[in-house]
PDB file of C-alpha atoms in Angstrom:
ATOM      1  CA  UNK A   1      19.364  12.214  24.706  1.00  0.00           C
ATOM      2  CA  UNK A   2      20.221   8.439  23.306  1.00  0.00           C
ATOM      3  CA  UNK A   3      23.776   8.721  21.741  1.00  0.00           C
ATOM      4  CA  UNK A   4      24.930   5.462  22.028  1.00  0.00           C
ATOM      5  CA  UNK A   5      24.381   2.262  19.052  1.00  0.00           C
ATOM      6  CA  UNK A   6      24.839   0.214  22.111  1.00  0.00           C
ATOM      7  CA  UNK A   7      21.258   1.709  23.726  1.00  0.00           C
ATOM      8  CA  UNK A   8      18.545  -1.326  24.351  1.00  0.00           C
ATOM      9  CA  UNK A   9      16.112   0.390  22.616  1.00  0.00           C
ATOM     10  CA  UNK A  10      18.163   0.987  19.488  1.00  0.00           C
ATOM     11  CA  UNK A  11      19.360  -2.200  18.769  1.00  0.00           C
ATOM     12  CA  UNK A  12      15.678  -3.100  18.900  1.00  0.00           C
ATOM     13  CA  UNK A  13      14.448  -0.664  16.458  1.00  0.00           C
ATOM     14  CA  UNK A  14      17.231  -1.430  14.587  1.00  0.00           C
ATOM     15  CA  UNK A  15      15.993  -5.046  13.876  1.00  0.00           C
ATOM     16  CA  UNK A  16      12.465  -3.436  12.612  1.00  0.00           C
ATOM     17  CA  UNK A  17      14.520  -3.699   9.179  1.00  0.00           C
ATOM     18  CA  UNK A  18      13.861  -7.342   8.981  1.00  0.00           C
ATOM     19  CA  UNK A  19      10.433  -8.795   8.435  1.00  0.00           C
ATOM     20  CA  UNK A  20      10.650 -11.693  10.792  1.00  0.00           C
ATOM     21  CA  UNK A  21      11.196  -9.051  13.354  1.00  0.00           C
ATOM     22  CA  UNK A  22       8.385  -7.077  12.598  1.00  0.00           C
ATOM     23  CA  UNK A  23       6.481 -10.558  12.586  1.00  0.00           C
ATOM     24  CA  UNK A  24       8.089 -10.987  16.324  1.00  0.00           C
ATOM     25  CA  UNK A  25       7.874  -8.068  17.745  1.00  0.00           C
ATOM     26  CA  UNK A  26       4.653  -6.931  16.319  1.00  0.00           C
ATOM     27  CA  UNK A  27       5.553  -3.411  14.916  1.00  0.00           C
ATOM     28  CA  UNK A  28       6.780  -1.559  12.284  1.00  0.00           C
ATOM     29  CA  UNK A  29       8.315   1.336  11.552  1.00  0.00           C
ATOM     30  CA  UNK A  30       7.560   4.864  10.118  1.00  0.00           C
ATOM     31  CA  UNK A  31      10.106   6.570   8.879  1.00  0.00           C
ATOM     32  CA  UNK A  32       9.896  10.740   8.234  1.00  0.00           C
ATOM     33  CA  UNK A  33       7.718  13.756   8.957  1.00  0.00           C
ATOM     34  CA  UNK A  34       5.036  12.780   6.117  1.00  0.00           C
ATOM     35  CA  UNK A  35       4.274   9.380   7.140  1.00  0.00           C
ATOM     36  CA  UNK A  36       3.951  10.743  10.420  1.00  0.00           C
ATOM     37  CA  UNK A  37       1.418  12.952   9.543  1.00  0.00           C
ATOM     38  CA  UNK A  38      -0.326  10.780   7.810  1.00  0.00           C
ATOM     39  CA  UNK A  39      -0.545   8.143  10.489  1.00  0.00           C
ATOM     40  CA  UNK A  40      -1.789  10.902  12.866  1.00  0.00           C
ATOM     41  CA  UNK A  41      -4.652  11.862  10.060  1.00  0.00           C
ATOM     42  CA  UNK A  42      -5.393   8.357  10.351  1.00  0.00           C
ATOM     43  CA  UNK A  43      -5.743   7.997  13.823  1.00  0.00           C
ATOM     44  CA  UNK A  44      -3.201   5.233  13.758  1.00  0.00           C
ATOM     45  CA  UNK A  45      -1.597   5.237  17.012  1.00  0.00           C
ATOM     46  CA  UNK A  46       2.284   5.544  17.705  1.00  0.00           C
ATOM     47  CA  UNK A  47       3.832   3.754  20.150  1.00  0.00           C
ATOM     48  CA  UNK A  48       7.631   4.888  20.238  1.00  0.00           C
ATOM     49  CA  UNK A  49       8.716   8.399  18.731  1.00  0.00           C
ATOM     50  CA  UNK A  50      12.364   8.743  18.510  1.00  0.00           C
ATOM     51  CA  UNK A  51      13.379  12.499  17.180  1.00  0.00           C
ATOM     52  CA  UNK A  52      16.457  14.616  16.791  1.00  0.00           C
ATOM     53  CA  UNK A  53      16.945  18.260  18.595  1.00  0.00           C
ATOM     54  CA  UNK A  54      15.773  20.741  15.645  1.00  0.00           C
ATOM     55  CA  UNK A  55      12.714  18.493  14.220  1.00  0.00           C
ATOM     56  CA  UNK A  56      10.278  19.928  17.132  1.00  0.00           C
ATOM     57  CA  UNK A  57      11.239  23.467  15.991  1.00  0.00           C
ATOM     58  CA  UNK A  58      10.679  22.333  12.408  1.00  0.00           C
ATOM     59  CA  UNK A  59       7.577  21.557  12.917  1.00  0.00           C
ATOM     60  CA  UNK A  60       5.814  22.914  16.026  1.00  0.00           C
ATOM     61  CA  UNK A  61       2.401  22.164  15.796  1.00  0.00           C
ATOM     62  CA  UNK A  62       3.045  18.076  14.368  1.00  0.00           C
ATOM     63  CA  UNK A  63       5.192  17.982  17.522  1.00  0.00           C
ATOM     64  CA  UNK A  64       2.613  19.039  19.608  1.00  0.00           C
ATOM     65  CA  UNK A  65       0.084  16.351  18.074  1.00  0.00           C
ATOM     66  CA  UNK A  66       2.780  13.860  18.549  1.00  0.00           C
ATOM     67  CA  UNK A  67       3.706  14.555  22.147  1.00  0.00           C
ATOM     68  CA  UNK A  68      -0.401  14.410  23.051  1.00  0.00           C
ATOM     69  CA  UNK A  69      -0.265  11.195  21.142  1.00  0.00           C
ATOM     70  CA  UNK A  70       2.539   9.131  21.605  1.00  0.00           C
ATOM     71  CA  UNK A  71       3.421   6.423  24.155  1.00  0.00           C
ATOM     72  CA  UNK A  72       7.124   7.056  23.891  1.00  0.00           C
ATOM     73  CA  UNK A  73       9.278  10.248  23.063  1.00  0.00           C
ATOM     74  CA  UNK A  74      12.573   9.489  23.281  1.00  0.00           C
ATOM     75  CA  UNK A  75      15.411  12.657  22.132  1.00  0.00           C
ATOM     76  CA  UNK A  76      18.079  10.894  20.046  1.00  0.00           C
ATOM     77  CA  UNK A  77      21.232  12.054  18.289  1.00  0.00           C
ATOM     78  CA  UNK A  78      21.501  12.225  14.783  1.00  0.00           C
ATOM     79  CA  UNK A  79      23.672   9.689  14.582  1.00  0.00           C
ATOM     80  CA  UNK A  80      21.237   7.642  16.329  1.00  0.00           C
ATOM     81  CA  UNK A  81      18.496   8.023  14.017  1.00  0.00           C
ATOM     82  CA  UNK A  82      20.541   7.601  11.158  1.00  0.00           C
ATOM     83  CA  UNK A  83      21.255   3.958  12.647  1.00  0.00           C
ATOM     84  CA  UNK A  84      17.516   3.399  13.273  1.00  0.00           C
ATOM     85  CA  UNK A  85      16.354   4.166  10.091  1.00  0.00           C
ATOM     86  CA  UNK A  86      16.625   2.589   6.655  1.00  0.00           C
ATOM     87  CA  UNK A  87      17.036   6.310   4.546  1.00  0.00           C
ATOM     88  CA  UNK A  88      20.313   7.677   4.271  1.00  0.00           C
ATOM     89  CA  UNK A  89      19.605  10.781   5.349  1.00  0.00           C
ATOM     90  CA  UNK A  90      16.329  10.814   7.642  1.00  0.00           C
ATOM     91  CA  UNK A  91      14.535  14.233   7.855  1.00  0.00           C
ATOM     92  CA  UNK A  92      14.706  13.695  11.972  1.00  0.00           C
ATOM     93  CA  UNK A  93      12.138  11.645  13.289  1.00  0.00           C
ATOM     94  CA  UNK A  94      10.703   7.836  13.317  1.00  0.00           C
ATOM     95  CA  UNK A  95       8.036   5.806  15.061  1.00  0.00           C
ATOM     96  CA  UNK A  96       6.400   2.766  15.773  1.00  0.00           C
ATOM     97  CA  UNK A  97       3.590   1.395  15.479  1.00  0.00           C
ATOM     98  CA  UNK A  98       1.507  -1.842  16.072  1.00  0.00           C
ATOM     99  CA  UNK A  99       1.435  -4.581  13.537  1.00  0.00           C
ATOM    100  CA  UNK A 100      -2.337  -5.698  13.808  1.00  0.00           C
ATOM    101  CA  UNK A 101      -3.839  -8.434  11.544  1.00  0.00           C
ATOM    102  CA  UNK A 102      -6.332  -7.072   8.996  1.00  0.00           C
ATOM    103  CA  UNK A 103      -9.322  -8.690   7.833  1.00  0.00           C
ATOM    104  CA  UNK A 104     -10.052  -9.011   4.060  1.00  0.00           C
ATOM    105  CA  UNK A 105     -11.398  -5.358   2.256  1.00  0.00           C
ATOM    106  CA  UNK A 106     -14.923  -5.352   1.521  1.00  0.00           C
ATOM    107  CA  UNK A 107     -15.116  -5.024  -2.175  1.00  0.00           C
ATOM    108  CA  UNK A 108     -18.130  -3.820  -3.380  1.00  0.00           C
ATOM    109  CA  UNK A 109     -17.179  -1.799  -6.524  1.00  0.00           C
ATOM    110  CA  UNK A 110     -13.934  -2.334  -7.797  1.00  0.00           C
ATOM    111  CA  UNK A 111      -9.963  -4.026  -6.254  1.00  0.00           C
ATOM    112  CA  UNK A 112      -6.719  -4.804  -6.838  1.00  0.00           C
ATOM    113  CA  UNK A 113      -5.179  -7.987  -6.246  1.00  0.00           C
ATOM    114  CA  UNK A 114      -1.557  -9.215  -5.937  1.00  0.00           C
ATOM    115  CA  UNK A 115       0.021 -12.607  -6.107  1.00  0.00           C
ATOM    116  CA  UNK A 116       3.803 -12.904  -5.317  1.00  0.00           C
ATOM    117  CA  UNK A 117       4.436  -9.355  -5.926  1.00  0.00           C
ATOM    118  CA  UNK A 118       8.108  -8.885  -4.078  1.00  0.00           C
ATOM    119  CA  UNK A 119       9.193  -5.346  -4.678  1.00  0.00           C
ATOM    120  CA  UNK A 120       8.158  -3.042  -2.078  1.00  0.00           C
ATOM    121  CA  UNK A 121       8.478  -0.282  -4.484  1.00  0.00           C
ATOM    122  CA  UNK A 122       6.103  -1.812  -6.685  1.00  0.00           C
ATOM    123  CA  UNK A 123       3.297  -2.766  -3.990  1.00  0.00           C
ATOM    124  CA  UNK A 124       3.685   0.855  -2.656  1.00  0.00           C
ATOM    125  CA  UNK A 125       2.904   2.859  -5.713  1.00  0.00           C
ATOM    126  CA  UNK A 126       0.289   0.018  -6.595  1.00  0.00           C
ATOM    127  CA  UNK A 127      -1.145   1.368  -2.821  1.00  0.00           C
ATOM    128  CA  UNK A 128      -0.874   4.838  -3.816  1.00  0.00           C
ATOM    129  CA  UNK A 129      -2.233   4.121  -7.209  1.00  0.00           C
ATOM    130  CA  UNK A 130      -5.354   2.278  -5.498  1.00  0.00           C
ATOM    131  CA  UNK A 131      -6.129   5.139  -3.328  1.00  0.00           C
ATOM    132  CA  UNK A 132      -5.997   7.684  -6.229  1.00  0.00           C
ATOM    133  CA  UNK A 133      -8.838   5.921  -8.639  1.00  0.00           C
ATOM    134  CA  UNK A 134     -11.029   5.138  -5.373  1.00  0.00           C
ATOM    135  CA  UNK A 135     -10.997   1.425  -5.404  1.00  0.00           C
ATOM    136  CA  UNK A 136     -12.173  -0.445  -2.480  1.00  0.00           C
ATOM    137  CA  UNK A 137      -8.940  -2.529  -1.393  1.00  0.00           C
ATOM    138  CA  UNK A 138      -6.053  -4.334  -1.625  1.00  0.00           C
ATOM    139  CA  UNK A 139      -5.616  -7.852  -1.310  1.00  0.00           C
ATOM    140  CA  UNK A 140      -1.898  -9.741  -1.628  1.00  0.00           C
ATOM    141  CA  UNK A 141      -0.826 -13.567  -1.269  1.00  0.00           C
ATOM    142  CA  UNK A 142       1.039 -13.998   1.568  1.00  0.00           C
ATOM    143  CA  UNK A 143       4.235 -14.870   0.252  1.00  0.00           C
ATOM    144  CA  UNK A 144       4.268 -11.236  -1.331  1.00  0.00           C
ATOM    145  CA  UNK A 145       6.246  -8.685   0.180  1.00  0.00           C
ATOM    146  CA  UNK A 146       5.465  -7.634   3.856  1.00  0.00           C
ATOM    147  CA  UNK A 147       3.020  -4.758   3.127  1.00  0.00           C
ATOM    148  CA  UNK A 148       4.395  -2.893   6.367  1.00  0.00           C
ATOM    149  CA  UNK A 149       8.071  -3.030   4.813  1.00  0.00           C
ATOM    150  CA  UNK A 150       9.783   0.512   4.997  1.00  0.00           C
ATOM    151  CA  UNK A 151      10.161   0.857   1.466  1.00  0.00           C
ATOM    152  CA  UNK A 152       6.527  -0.263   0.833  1.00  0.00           C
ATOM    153  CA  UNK A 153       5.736   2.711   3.238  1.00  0.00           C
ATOM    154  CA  UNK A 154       7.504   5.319   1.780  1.00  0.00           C
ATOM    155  CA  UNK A 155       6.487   4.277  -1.996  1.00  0.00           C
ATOM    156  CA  UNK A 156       2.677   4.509  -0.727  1.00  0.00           C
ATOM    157  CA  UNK A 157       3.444   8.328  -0.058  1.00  0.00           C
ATOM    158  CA  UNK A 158       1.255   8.131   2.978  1.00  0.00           C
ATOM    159  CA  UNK A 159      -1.541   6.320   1.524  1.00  0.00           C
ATOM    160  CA  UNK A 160      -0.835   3.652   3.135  1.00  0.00           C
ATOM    161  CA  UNK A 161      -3.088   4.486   5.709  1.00  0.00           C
ATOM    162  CA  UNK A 162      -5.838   5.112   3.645  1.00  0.00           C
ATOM    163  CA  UNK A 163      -6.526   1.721   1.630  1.00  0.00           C
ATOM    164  CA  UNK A 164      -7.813  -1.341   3.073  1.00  0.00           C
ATOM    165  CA  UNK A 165      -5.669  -4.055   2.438  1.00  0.00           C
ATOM    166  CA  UNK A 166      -4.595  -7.329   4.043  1.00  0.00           C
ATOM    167  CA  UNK A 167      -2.514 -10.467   3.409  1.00  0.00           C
ATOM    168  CA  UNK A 168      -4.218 -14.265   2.180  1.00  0.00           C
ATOM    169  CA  UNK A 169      -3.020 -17.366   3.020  1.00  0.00           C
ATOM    170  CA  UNK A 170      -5.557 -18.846   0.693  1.00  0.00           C
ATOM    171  CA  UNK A 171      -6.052 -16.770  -2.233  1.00  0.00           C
ATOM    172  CA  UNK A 172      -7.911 -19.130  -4.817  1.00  0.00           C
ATOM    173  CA  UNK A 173     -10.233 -19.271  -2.023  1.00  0.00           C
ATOM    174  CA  UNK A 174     -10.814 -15.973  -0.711  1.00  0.00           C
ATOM    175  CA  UNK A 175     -11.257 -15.313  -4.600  1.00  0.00           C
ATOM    176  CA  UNK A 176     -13.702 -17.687  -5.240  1.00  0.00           C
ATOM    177  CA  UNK A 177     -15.680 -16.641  -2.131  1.00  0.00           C
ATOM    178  CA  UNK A 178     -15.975 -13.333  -3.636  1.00  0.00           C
ATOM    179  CA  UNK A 179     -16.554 -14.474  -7.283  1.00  0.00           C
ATOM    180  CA  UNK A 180     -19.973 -15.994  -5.468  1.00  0.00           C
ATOM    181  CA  UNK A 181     -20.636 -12.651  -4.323  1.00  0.00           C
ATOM    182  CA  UNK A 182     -21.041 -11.507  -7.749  1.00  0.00           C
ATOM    183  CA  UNK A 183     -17.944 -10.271  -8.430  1.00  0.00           C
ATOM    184  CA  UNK A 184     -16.130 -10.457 -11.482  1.00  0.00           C
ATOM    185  CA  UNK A 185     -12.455 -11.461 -11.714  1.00  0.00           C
ATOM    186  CA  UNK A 186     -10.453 -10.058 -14.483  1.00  0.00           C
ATOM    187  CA  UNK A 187      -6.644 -11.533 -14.891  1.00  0.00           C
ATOM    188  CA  UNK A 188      -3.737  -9.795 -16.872  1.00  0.00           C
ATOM    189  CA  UNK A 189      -2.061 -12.527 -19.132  1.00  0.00           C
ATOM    190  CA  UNK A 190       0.329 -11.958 -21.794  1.00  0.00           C
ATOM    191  CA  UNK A 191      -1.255 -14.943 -23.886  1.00  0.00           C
ATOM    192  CA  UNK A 192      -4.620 -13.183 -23.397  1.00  0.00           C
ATOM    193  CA  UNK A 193      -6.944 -12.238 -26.758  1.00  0.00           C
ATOM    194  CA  UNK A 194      -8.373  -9.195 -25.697  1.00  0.00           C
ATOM    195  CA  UNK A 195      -6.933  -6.011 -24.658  1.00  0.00           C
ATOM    196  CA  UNK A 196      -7.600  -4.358 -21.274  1.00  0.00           C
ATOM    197  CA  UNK A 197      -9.995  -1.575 -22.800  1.00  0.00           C
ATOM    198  CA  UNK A 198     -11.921  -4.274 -24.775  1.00  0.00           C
ATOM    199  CA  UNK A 199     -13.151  -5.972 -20.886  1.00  0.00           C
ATOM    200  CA  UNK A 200     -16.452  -4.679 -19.339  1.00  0.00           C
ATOM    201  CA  UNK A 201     -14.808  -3.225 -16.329  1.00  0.00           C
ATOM    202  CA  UNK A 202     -17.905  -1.632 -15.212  1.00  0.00           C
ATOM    203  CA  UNK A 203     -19.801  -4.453 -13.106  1.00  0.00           C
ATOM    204  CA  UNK A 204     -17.978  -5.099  -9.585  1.00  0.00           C
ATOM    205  CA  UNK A 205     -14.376  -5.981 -10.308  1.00  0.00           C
ATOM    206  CA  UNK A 206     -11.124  -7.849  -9.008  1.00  0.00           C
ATOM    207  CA  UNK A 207      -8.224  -7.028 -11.101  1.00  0.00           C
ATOM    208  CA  UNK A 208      -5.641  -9.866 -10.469  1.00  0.00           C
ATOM    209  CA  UNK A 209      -1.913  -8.941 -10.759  1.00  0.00           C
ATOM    210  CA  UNK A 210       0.747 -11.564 -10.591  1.00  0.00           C
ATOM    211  CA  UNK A 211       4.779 -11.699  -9.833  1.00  0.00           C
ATOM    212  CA  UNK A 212       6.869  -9.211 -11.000  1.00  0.00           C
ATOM    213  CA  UNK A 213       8.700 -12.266 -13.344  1.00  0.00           C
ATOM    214  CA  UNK A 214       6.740 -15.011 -13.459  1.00  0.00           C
ATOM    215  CA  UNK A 215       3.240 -13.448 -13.978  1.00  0.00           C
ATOM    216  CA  UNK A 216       0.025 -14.930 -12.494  1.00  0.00           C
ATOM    217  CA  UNK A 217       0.257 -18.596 -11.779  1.00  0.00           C
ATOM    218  CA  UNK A 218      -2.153 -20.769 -13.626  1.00  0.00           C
ATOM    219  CA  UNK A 219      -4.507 -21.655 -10.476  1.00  0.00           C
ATOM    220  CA  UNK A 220      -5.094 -18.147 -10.501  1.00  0.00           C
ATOM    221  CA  UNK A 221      -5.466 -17.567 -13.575  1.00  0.00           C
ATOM    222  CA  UNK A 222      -7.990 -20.192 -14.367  1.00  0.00           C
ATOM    223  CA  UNK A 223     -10.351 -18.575 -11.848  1.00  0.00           C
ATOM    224  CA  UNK A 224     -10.789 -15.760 -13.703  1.00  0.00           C
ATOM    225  CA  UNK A 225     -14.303 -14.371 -15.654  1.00  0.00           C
ATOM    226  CA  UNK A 226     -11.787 -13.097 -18.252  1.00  0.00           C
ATOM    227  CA  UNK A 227      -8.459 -12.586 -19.361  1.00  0.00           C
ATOM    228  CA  UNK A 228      -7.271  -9.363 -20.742  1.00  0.00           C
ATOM    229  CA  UNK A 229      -3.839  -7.816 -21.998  1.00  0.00           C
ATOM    230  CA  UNK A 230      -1.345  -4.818 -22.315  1.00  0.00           C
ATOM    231  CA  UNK A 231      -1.034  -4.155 -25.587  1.00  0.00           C
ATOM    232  CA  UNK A 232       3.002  -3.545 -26.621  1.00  0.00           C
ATOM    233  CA  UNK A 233       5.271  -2.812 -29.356  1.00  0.00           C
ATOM    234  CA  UNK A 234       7.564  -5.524 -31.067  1.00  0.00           C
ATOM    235  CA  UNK A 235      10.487  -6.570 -29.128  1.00  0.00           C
ATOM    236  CA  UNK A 236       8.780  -5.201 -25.602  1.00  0.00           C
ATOM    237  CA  UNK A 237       8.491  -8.163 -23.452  1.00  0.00           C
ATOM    238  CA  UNK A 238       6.438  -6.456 -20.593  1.00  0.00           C
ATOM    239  CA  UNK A 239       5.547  -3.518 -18.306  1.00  0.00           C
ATOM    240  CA  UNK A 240       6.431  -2.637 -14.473  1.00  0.00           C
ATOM    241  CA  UNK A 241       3.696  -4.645 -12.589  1.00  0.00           C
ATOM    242  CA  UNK A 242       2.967  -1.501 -10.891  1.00  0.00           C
ATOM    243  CA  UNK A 243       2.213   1.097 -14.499  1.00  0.00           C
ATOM    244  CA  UNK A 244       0.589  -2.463 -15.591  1.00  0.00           C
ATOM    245  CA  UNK A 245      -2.054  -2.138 -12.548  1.00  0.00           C
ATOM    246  CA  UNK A 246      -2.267   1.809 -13.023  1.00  0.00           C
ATOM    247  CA  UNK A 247      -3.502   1.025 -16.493  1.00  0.00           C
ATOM    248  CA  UNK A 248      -6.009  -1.016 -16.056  1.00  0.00           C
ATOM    249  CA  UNK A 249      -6.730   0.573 -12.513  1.00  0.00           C
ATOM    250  CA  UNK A 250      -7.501   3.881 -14.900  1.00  0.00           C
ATOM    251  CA  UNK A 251      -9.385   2.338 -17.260  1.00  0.00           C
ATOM    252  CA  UNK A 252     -11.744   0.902 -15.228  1.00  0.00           C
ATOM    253  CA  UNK A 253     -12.547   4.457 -13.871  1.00  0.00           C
ATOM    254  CA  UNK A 254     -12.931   6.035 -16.962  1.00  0.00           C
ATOM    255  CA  UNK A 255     -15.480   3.487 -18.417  1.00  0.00           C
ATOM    256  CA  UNK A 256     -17.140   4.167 -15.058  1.00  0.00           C
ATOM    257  CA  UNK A 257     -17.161   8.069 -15.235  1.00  0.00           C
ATOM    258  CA  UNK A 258     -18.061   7.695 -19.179  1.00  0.00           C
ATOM    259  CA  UNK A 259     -20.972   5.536 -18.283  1.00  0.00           C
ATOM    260  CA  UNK A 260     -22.304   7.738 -15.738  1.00  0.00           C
ATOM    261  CA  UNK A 261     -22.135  10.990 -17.982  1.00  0.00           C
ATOM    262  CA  UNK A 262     -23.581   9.183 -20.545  1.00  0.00           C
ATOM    263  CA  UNK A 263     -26.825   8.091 -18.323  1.00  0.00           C
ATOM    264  CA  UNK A 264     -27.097  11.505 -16.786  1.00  0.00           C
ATOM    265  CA  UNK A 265     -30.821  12.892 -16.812  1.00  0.00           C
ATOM    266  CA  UNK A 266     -31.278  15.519 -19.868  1.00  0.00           C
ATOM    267  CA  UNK A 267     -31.231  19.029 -18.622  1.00  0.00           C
ATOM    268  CA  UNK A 268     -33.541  21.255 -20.891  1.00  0.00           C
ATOM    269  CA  UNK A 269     -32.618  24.281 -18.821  1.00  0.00           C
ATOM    270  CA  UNK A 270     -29.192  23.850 -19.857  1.00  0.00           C
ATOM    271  CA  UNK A 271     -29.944  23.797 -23.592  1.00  0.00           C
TER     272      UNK A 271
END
């Protein structure tokens, strides 16, 4: 059993916390039984599992998945995970895993993208939040926050494993690329005319989210096929980025689902 602070291994788990570590090292780090599960649903492997005494007993048959699995099981005290981890109070276990370079999502139907967003618990419920309405993707600028930050991990409530998603160092470009491919780009502006419901958000779509202050910059926003906005009461100066996204994430869907019912065949043997 690791006890010691002082362990080799530790200390380098320990510097997982920082993103230019993660950058160096190439790994990240999962933190809790859930996000373990959901990497294993995934098929993501894990590289080192560090665990306390009881979790095992906790939960027998995740333990056995993980000890078929992993490259590394290493018993540690609770002390010891407490120091590896960035919870207060970790529910005994963490991993790591590979930090790979992802290429761009295929959007075909409908994605969200991010420009300068910097709270991870924003970009992980924006995750989640793309994963529940079945959009294609995720793409983010690459000054946004590390999408494999801890916090960003345990805000995507596991779904992090589930969207497609990756970083741009260009992102005019990569936008305009997929502009040519027939996709429409819609950006959220404050100064926009029209509200979110009153944009056609049934053709393929980009929704284009900008910085938690500062909005979308005007490159950006000058790409876009149209504008839209969030409609608020007097003396409301804006929304969370992230309920800003869900809203417009929703909509989307439901102008979808509407125009499907409404093009469904008519069914005399139902009448």
């Amino acid at each position: 059993m690791l006890t010691s602070l002082q362990n080799p291994l530790v200390k380098q788990l320990r510097k997982l916390h920082q993103a230019k570590e993660r950058h160096r090292q190439h790994l990240f780090l999962l933190e809790g039984t859930h996000l373990i599960e959901a990497a294993l649903g995934a098929n993501c492997p894990l590289e080192t599992v560090c665990y306390t005494q009881d979790w095992p007993l906790r939960y027998p048959l995740l333990w056995e998945q993980v000890r078929q699995q992993a490259q590394r099981l290493e018993l540690v005290s609770p002390e010891v995970l407490r120091a590896i981890a960035t919870t207060v109070e970790p529910d005994g276990v963490t991993a790591t895993v590979a930090r790979t370079a992802t290429p761009n999502p295929v959007f075909k139907s409908l994605g969200l993208v991010l420009e300068t967003i910097q709270d991870p618990g924003n970009l992980g419920t924006m995750i989640r939040t793309v994963a529940a309405v079945g959009a294609d993707g995720l793409l983010l600028s690459a000054d946004s926050v590390d999408p494999d930050h801890p916090k960003v991990l345990r805000a995507s409530a596991g779904q992090w494993f589930q969207v497609p998603m990756a970083a741009s160092n260009n992102l005019a470009q990569d936008l305009y690329h997929y502009q040519q491919q027939g996709i429409q780009l819609i950006a959220t502006l404050p100064t926009a005319t029209q509200t979110y419901w009153e944009i056609d958000l049934r053709p393929p779509t980009l929704i284009l989210v900008g910085n938690e202050g500062a909005g979308l910059s005007a490159q950006l926003a000058a790409l876009a096929d149209h504008t839209c906005k969030i409609p608020l009461s007097p003396g409301v100066e804006s929304l969370n980025v992230a309920i800003a996204a869900a809203l417009i994430l929703y909509e989307a869907n439901r102008q979808r689902t509407q125009d499907q019912h409404l093009m469904r065949p008519f069914d005399a043997a139902s009448q």
